[in-house]
Structures are given as C-alpha cells and as structure tokens.
Short mmCIF file of C-alpha atoms in Angstrom, two decimals:
data_model
loop_
_atom_site.label_atom_id
_atom_site.label_comp_id
_atom_site.label_asym_id
_atom_site.label_seq_id
_atom_site.Cartn_x
_atom_site.Cartn_y
_atom_site.Cartn_z
CA UNK G 1 126.52 66.10 97.50
CA UNK G 2 123.31 64.75 99.01
CA UNK G 3 124.12 66.67 102.15
CA UNK G 4 124.45 69.87 100.20
CA UNK G 5 121.15 69.28 98.41
CA UNK G 6 119.46 68.49 101.70
CA UNK G 7 120.89 71.61 103.27
CA UNK G 8 119.66 73.76 100.42
CA UNK G 9 116.21 72.21 100.67
CA UNK G 10 116.17 72.62 104.42
CA UNK G 11 117.17 76.27 104.22
CA UNK G 12 114.64 76.92 101.48
CA UNK G 13 111.90 75.27 103.52
CA UNK G 14 112.82 77.27 106.57
CA UNK G 15 112.84 80.54 104.63
CA UNK G 16 109.55 79.84 102.91
CA UNK G 17 107.85 78.78 106.12
CA UNK G 18 109.12 81.85 107.93
CA UNK G 19 108.06 84.19 105.15
CA UNK G 20 104.66 82.56 105.05
CA UNK G 21 104.26 82.92 108.80
CA UNK G 22 105.15 86.62 108.65
CA UNK G 23 102.83 87.17 105.71
CA UNK G 24 99.90 85.39 107.31
CA UNK G 25 100.42 87.21 110.59
CA UNK G 26 100.03 90.51 108.75
CA UNK G 27 96.53 89.52 107.74
CA UNK G 28 95.49 87.16 110.50
CA UNK G 29 91.98 86.02 109.69
CA UNK G 30 89.26 87.92 111.47
CA UNK G 31 87.71 85.64 114.09
CA UNK G 32 84.79 87.52 115.62
CA UNK G 33 84.45 84.93 118.35
CA UNK G 34 87.65 86.36 119.85
CA UNK G 35 85.43 89.28 120.87
CA UNK G 36 82.74 87.23 122.63
CA UNK G 37 82.94 85.28 125.87
CA UNK G 38 80.97 82.12 126.60
CA UNK G 39 78.03 84.13 127.95
CA UNK G 40 77.77 86.32 124.87
CA UNK G 41 79.41 89.40 126.30
CA UNK G 42 80.92 91.39 123.43
CA UNK G 43 84.23 93.23 123.78
CA UNK G 44 85.01 96.38 121.83
CA UNK G 45 87.60 95.57 119.14
CA UNK G 46 90.65 97.55 120.27
CA UNK G 47 92.17 98.03 116.84
CA UNK G 48 89.15 98.94 114.75
CA UNK G 49 90.55 102.20 113.38
CA UNK G 50 93.57 100.40 111.97
CA UNK G 51 92.30 96.95 111.05
CA UNK G 52 88.63 97.48 110.24
CA UNK G 53 87.30 99.18 107.14
CA UNK G 54 85.64 102.55 107.55
CA UNK G 55 82.45 102.27 105.50
CA UNK G 56 81.20 105.82 105.73
CA UNK G 57 79.84 108.57 107.90
CA UNK G 58 76.52 110.11 108.85
CA UNK G 59 76.48 113.68 110.06
CA UNK G 60 73.61 114.43 112.44
CA UNK G 61 72.78 118.10 112.77
CA UNK G 62 71.35 119.11 116.10
CA UNK G 63 71.13 122.52 117.73
CA UNK G 64 72.34 120.92 120.97
CA UNK G 65 75.51 119.67 119.29
CA UNK G 66 76.21 118.08 115.94
CA UNK G 67 77.53 114.55 115.73
CA UNK G 68 79.36 112.43 113.20
CA UNK G 69 78.72 108.70 113.17
CA UNK G 70 81.68 106.74 111.79
CA UNK G 71 80.89 103.11 110.93
CA UNK G 72 83.69 100.58 110.69
CA UNK G 73 83.31 96.95 109.54
CA UNK G 74 85.47 93.92 110.20
CA UNK G 75 87.89 92.94 107.39
CA UNK G 76 86.19 91.52 104.31
CA UNK G 77 82.68 92.61 105.38
CA UNK G 78 82.20 95.10 102.56
CA UNK G 79 83.45 92.71 99.89
CA UNK G 80 81.04 90.02 101.09
CA UNK G 81 78.17 92.52 101.17
CA UNK G 82 78.89 93.65 97.61
CA UNK G 83 78.65 90.07 96.39
CA UNK G 84 75.74 88.84 98.51
CA UNK G 85 73.68 91.88 99.47
CA UNK G 86 73.90 90.96 103.15
CA UNK G 87 76.45 90.78 105.93
CA UNK G 88 78.21 87.49 106.60
CA UNK G 89 77.69 85.65 109.85
CA UNK G 90 80.28 86.97 112.29
CA UNK G 91 80.59 90.41 110.70
CA UNK G 92 81.36 93.06 113.29
CA UNK G 93 80.19 96.64 112.82
CA UNK G 94 81.22 99.53 115.04
CA UNK G 95 79.45 102.84 114.97
CA UNK G 96 81.61 105.44 116.66
CA UNK G 97 79.64 108.55 117.59
CA UNK G 98 81.80 111.65 117.83
CA UNK G 99 81.23 115.25 118.73
CA UNK G 100 82.23 117.62 115.96
CA UNK G 101 84.05 120.86 115.59
CA UNK G 102 83.88 123.21 112.65
CA UNK G 103 85.48 126.18 111.00
CA UNK G 104 84.93 128.35 108.00
CA UNK G 105 87.58 127.00 105.64
CA UNK G 106 88.13 127.71 101.97
CA UNK G 107 85.38 125.28 100.99
CA UNK G 108 82.82 126.75 103.37
CA UNK G 109 81.53 125.81 106.81
CA UNK G 110 83.45 122.57 107.29
CA UNK G 111 82.58 120.14 110.09
CA UNK G 112 84.74 117.25 111.23
CA UNK G 113 84.91 114.61 113.95
CA UNK G 114 86.40 115.54 117.31
CA UNK G 115 86.09 113.53 120.55
CA UNK G 116 84.35 110.18 120.85
CA UNK G 117 81.08 109.99 122.77
CA UNK G 118 80.03 106.33 122.44
CA UNK G 119 80.64 103.19 120.42
CA UNK G 120 77.86 100.86 119.30
CA UNK G 121 79.08 97.38 118.36
CA UNK G 122 77.01 94.81 116.48
CA UNK G 123 77.95 91.26 115.53
CA UNK G 124 76.00 89.44 112.83
CA UNK G 125 74.58 86.20 114.17
CA UNK G 126 72.86 83.79 111.80
CA UNK G 127 72.95 80.99 114.32
CA UNK G 128 71.06 82.30 117.33
CA UNK G 129 74.15 81.79 119.47
CA UNK G 130 72.90 83.21 122.76
CA UNK G 131 69.12 82.79 122.89
CA UNK G 132 68.94 83.57 126.61
CA UNK G 133 71.08 86.71 126.47
CA UNK G 134 68.98 89.88 126.10
CA UNK G 135 71.81 91.50 124.13
CA UNK G 136 71.38 89.03 121.28
CA UNK G 137 68.45 88.97 118.92
CA UNK G 138 67.04 90.01 115.53
CA UNK G 139 70.07 88.40 113.90
CA UNK G 140 72.69 90.40 115.76
CA UNK G 141 74.60 90.70 119.00
CA UNK G 142 74.46 94.24 120.39
CA UNK G 143 76.78 96.23 122.65
CA UNK G 144 77.36 99.78 123.83
CA UNK G 145 80.49 101.41 125.22
CA UNK G 146 80.79 104.96 126.50
CA UNK G 147 83.88 107.11 126.33
CA UNK G 148 84.13 107.56 130.11
CA UNK G 149 84.71 103.77 130.42
CA UNK G 150 85.63 102.52 126.94
CA UNK G 151 86.22 98.98 128.11
CA UNK G 152 82.87 98.47 129.81
CA UNK G 153 79.82 97.22 127.94
CA UNK G 154 76.82 99.04 129.40
CA UNK G 155 73.73 97.93 127.46
CA UNK G 156 71.44 95.50 129.25
CA UNK G 157 68.72 94.74 126.69
CA UNK G 158 69.09 95.37 122.98
CA UNK G 159 65.37 95.98 122.59
CA UNK G 160 65.46 98.80 125.11
CA UNK G 161 68.97 100.17 124.60
CA UNK G 162 69.64 99.72 120.89
CA UNK G 163 66.77 98.75 118.64
CA UNK G 164 64.81 102.00 118.81
CA UNK G 165 67.30 103.89 116.66
CA UNK G 166 67.40 101.08 114.09
CA UNK G 167 63.69 100.91 113.29
CA UNK G 168 63.98 102.96 110.06
CA UNK G 169 66.60 100.47 108.83
CA UNK G 170 64.55 97.36 109.57
CA UNK G 171 64.25 96.42 105.89
CA UNK G 172 68.03 96.46 105.57
CA UNK G 173 68.63 94.00 108.41
CA UNK G 174 68.69 96.96 110.84
CA UNK G 175 71.71 98.64 109.21
CA UNK G 176 71.74 102.09 107.56
CA UNK G 177 73.54 100.73 104.50
CA UNK G 178 72.65 103.56 102.11
CA UNK G 179 75.12 105.93 103.77
CA UNK G 180 78.12 103.71 103.03
CA UNK G 181 79.39 104.23 99.47
CA UNK G 182 81.61 101.15 99.40
CA UNK G 183 78.62 98.84 99.90
CA UNK G 184 76.97 100.06 96.71
CA UNK G 185 73.54 99.83 98.37
CA UNK G 186 70.78 102.32 97.70
CA UNK P 1 113.51 55.75 100.84
CA UNK P 2 115.42 58.74 99.55
CA UNK P 3 112.93 59.05 96.73
CA UNK P 4 110.06 59.17 99.20
CA UNK P 5 111.81 61.82 101.24
CA UNK P 6 112.57 63.85 98.15
CA UNK P 7 108.97 63.55 97.03
CA UNK P 8 107.69 64.73 100.38
CA UNK P 9 110.10 67.65 100.29
CA UNK P 10 109.16 68.50 96.74
CA UNK P 11 105.43 68.43 97.50
CA UNK P 12 105.93 70.49 100.64
CA UNK P 13 107.98 73.05 98.72
CA UNK P 14 105.34 73.27 96.01
CA UNK P 15 102.53 73.70 98.50
CA UNK P 16 104.38 76.32 100.52
CA UNK P 17 105.39 78.27 97.44
CA UNK P 18 101.85 78.17 96.09
CA UNK P 19 100.34 79.25 99.37
CA UNK P 20 102.85 82.05 99.63
CA UNK P 21 102.07 83.23 96.11
CA UNK P 22 98.34 83.28 96.82
CA UNK P 23 98.89 85.06 100.12
CA UNK P 24 101.16 87.71 98.63
CA UNK P 25 98.82 88.29 95.70
CA UNK P 26 96.08 89.17 98.16
CA UNK P 27 98.13 92.10 99.37
CA UNK P 28 100.09 93.09 96.30
CA UNK P 29 102.30 96.01 97.27
CA UNK P 30 100.94 99.43 96.37
CA UNK P 31 103.07 100.93 93.61
CA UNK P 32 101.89 104.49 93.10
CA UNK P 33 103.94 104.82 89.94
CA UNK P 34 101.39 102.54 88.26
CA UNK P 35 99.15 105.60 88.35
CA UNK P 36 101.57 108.01 86.67
CA UNK P 37 102.79 108.08 83.09
CA UNK P 38 106.21 109.29 81.98
CA UNK P 39 104.96 112.88 81.67
CA UNK P 40 103.53 112.97 85.17
CA UNK P 41 99.87 112.53 84.26
CA UNK P 42 98.07 110.97 87.21
CA UNK P 43 95.29 108.44 86.72
CA UNK P 44 92.45 108.05 89.17
CA UNK P 45 92.88 104.78 91.10
CA UNK P 46 89.94 102.67 89.96
CA UNK P 47 89.63 100.58 93.10
CA UNK P 48 90.05 103.16 95.84
CA UNK P 49 86.81 102.34 97.67
CA UNK P 50 87.85 98.71 98.06
CA UNK P 51 91.63 98.81 98.35
CA UNK P 52 92.36 102.21 99.89
CA UNK P 53 91.70 103.16 103.48
CA UNK P 54 88.96 105.68 104.19
CA UNK P 55 90.55 108.12 106.63
CA UNK P 56 87.56 110.26 107.47
CA UNK P 57 84.99 112.73 106.27
CA UNK P 58 84.38 116.47 106.30
CA UNK P 59 80.82 117.70 105.99
CA UNK P 60 80.56 121.14 104.40
CA UNK P 61 77.30 122.94 105.09
CA UNK P 62 76.22 125.32 102.36
CA UNK P 63 72.78 126.77 101.65
CA UNK P 64 73.36 125.98 97.97
CA UNK P 65 73.88 122.29 98.73
CA UNK P 66 75.75 120.46 101.45
CA UNK P 67 78.70 118.26 100.60
CA UNK P 68 80.58 115.40 102.19
CA UNK P 69 84.28 115.05 101.47
CA UNK P 70 85.49 111.45 101.79
CA UNK P 71 89.28 111.07 101.91
CA UNK P 72 90.85 107.73 101.04
CA UNK P 73 94.57 106.89 101.36
CA UNK P 74 96.65 104.24 99.65
CA UNK P 75 97.34 101.08 101.68
CA UNK P 76 99.73 101.61 104.59
CA UNK P 77 99.56 105.40 104.42
CA UNK P 78 97.87 105.84 107.80
CA UNK P 79 100.19 103.43 109.57
CA UNK P 80 103.22 105.30 108.21
CA UNK P 81 101.72 108.63 109.22
CA UNK P 82 101.07 107.42 112.77
CA UNK P 83 104.73 106.45 113.14
CA UNK P 84 106.37 109.35 111.34
CA UNK P 85 103.97 112.29 111.47
CA UNK P 86 104.12 112.69 107.71
CA UNK P 87 103.03 110.91 104.57
CA UNK P 88 105.49 108.58 102.85
CA UNK P 89 106.80 109.35 99.39
CA UNK P 90 104.35 107.84 96.92
CA UNK P 91 101.31 108.05 99.19
CA UNK P 92 98.13 108.61 97.21
CA UNK P 93 95.21 110.51 98.70
CA UNK P 94 91.80 110.81 97.08
CA UNK P 95 89.24 113.30 98.24
CA UNK P 96 85.87 112.33 96.84
CA UNK P 97 83.37 115.18 97.03
CA UNK P 98 79.78 114.01 97.16
CA UNK P 99 76.41 115.68 97.24
CA UNK P 100 74.36 114.69 100.27
CA UNK P 101 70.85 113.74 101.07
CA UNK P 102 69.22 113.80 104.45
CA UNK P 103 66.24 112.66 106.45
CA UNK P 104 64.90 113.03 109.93
CA UNK P 105 65.79 109.65 111.39
CA UNK P 106 65.61 108.44 114.96
CA UNK P 107 68.88 110.16 115.81
CA UNK P 108 67.85 113.52 114.34
CA UNK P 109 68.52 115.29 111.06
CA UNK P 110 70.91 112.77 109.50
CA UNK P 111 72.94 113.64 106.40
CA UNK P 112 74.80 111.12 104.26
CA UNK P 113 76.73 110.93 101.01
CA UNK P 114 74.85 110.56 97.77
CA UNK P 115 76.25 111.11 94.24
CA UNK P 116 79.87 111.95 93.47
CA UNK P 117 80.69 115.42 92.17
CA UNK P 118 84.50 115.39 91.80
CA UNK P 119 87.60 113.54 92.88
CA UNK P 120 90.82 115.29 93.90
CA UNK P 121 93.88 113.05 93.77
CA UNK P 122 97.24 113.87 95.34
CA UNK P 123 100.45 111.88 95.24
CA UNK P 124 103.22 112.60 97.73
CA UNK P 125 106.46 113.44 95.94
CA UNK P 126 109.64 113.89 97.95
CA UNK P 127 111.83 113.68 94.86
CA UNK P 128 110.62 116.48 92.62
CA UNK P 129 109.81 113.94 89.91
CA UNK P 130 108.27 116.26 87.32
CA UNK P 131 109.77 119.75 87.76
CA UNK P 132 108.43 120.97 84.42
CA UNK P 133 104.88 119.72 84.90
CA UNK P 134 102.57 122.43 86.37
CA UNK P 135 100.56 119.70 88.15
CA UNK P 136 103.51 118.81 90.38
CA UNK P 137 104.85 121.00 93.14
CA UNK P 138 104.91 121.80 96.86
CA UNK P 139 105.79 118.17 97.51
CA UNK P 140 102.80 116.65 95.74
CA UNK P 141 101.40 115.69 92.35
CA UNK P 142 97.87 117.06 91.90
CA UNK P 143 94.91 115.91 89.79
CA UNK P 144 91.19 116.56 89.39
CA UNK P 145 88.48 114.36 87.91
CA UNK P 146 84.83 115.29 87.48
CA UNK P 147 81.91 112.89 87.59
CA UNK P 148 80.77 113.66 84.03
CA UNK P 149 84.08 112.23 82.74
CA UNK P 150 85.60 110.23 85.61
CA UNK P 151 88.56 109.03 83.56
CA UNK P 152 89.72 112.45 82.42
CA UNK P 153 92.14 114.54 84.44
CA UNK P 154 91.08 118.18 84.00
CA UNK P 155 93.37 120.33 86.13
CA UNK P 156 96.04 122.28 84.26
CA UNK P 157 98.02 124.06 86.99
CA UNK P 158 97.94 123.01 90.62
CA UNK P 159 98.56 126.54 91.81
CA UNK P 160 95.45 127.78 90.03
CA UNK P 161 93.20 124.72 90.22
CA UNK P 162 94.07 123.10 93.55
CA UNK P 163 96.23 125.01 95.98
CA UNK P 164 93.74 127.71 96.92
CA UNK P 165 91.61 125.37 98.97
CA UNK P 166 94.65 123.94 100.76
CA UNK P 167 96.07 127.19 102.13
CA UNK P 168 94.60 126.67 105.65
CA UNK P 169 96.38 123.30 105.78
CA UNK P 170 99.78 124.61 104.71
CA UNK P 171 101.40 123.79 108.05
CA UNK P 172 100.29 120.16 107.71
CA UNK P 173 101.92 119.65 104.32
CA UNK P 174 98.70 120.92 102.67
CA UNK P 175 96.51 118.13 104.10
CA UNK P 176 93.56 118.59 106.48
CA UNK P 177 94.82 115.85 108.77
CA UNK P 178 92.86 116.86 111.85
CA UNK P 179 89.60 115.52 110.42
CA UNK P 180 90.93 111.96 110.07
CA UNK P 181 90.68 110.08 113.38
CA UNK P 182 92.92 107.18 112.34
CA UNK P 183 95.90 109.53 111.84
CA UNK P 184 95.80 110.66 115.47
CA UNK P 185 96.76 114.19 114.42
CA UNK P 186 95.38 117.27 116.12
#
C-alpha cells in the first residue's frame, strides 16, 4: 500500500517536473548577457524575428531608394516600458533596415519590406559595464551588422558610427519611441 | 520518518503545481472562439498590441494622406505558417490602418504611424462554421471596426465590405503575406 502511494507520488512528481521543464523551456528567460562577450562585443540575436517583439516600423522615403526600418525588442521590453516609461537594463533593440518594393494594389501605392541592408543592435546598460569599450556609452551598448556578413559586428566607435542618427531622439534616451504604437509613447 | 518524507513530498508537489500554474497562466492558450459569439459575430481582440505578434507593415502612399497598415497575428500563427505554408484554423489576423506623420530626421524623410483609422479582423475558418452568416466565407470570418466606435463591428457582407481589397492576394489565401518578413513567404 505504501509502495503504491510512493509510486503514485513519484510518477506525479516526475510528470510535473517534466511538464514544468518543457513549459519553462518554451519561454526561457531572456538573458541579454548571452549576447555579449567579456570584452563587450555584442552578437546579433539570431532568432529576433521569432522571439523578439516587433515594436513598429519607420518608412524612410528617399529618391535613391526607400527604406523600412523594423525595430524589434527583447521579450518583455515593451511591457516594462509601458509601466516605467523607460527601457529596463539589459533590453535589446534591433533595428533592421530593409530595402522596399512596391506595387499599385487595391489600397493604392503600397510599399513593403524586401531585402535586409543592415541591422543596428543596442543593449540598454544602466551599469556602465564596459567603460573602456568605445562601443558602449550614453547608457547603451551599440553594434552594427551588414547583410553581406551578418555575423560580423563592424562598428568601431558608437559616437562616430551610431550616435549621429540618434541625436533627434536624445530626449527619449536615444530611441525613436513615438513610432512604436505598443509603447504608448508620444 | 515517513511523516517527514511525506511532508517533503507534499510540499514539493504543492510548489511544483503552483509554479506550473503560474507558468501556464503566463501563456494561456489562444482560443479564438472566445472572440466569436454563437451567431458568428467577431469581437476585436482587446489586447492585440501586447499579446499578438506584429508581422509587418505596409506603407500606402496617397496624396490625400499616407497610411501605415500594421498586421498582427494571434500567438503561434507565424510559427505555424513557417512550418506549413498556411495559417492554422482559428488564426486571428488584425490589420490596423493608421494615419501617419512624418519629419525630416537624420535618416531622411521618415514616416511613422500616428492615430488609428480602422481595424480589419480576420479569423481563419477551415470548417465553414457559419454558412448562413454573410461575414463568413472563402475560408475566413471577416470583421471591421472603426476608430469612432472601436467596439462595434460594422461590416455587413464580406464580399461587399472586405473582399475587394484582397483580390490581389487571392493566391495566398487572401493574405498579403509577402510584406511580413517573419513568415518567410515571397
């Protein structure tokens, strides 16, 4: 009788533990430090289209070729921003810049994203993790990847390679938050 | 001794069960039928910006006012599409049509989403659930909500109110999949 009870308990424990493991694996916590080596080199998250949250899109019109800028955020980033009006330490943002194509469809002259040109990656850093690395500063880590070598970070100094385009967003911690409906920022 | 063992087991079971409950609640399965009443009337998902996945954006240029069309899909829809090349029965898609604003920023003439104009909602229906309801047909349930009354579905016949704009996408089950990078469709 005790043996039976113990067996039932043991089986239940095993089932529950297994189910929990499977469930947790499905939503493994986002650890941004997985993307950074000990020198502060940032990797491009490989699974951002599937696991990150697409916040929104800017369309940049240019006679030399229009672009769409898709910005993805690491899991939970938008929810934290909604509550706190800022990005949490460790938040990863990816701006994917794509060429566009277009066609006259039933709604008009419709433009949509085509091939990727570059990815900008930023990681929120409240702690000043890499003070001697010129790709870290102003509260963020900065990185740039180009589509001809998607695995290779090519920026050398965030002030020269990245910051210029972010000046208009300085008052929003360098991020163009107003274009992302889910953040509720204006 | 047995009592101690039983207590440890009982506490462990309680903890595991509780943790599992909390974990599962965080990702409650998407049941599209929560959005449909017995007559086939579709409600607008209230939490689509937070819980759905933003697939991508079309920008429609029009001298009378540009628009951005944000399309969100119910959880898991993109993953299923990637594997099967089609949307699963019950998939919910929301196309939010927004007015845009723009400014000359450092990257050029940047356009982004502003206020919502309308929401189109579609629910994939492989089963012909509501054959007598004129808002169901061609493998989907169809609905339209306008920003002046966001809770009120205003379409009366999908063939008159919805289908016209989808004709160019007929070969893709009426969906403009090529504009959504995460689907990997071309």
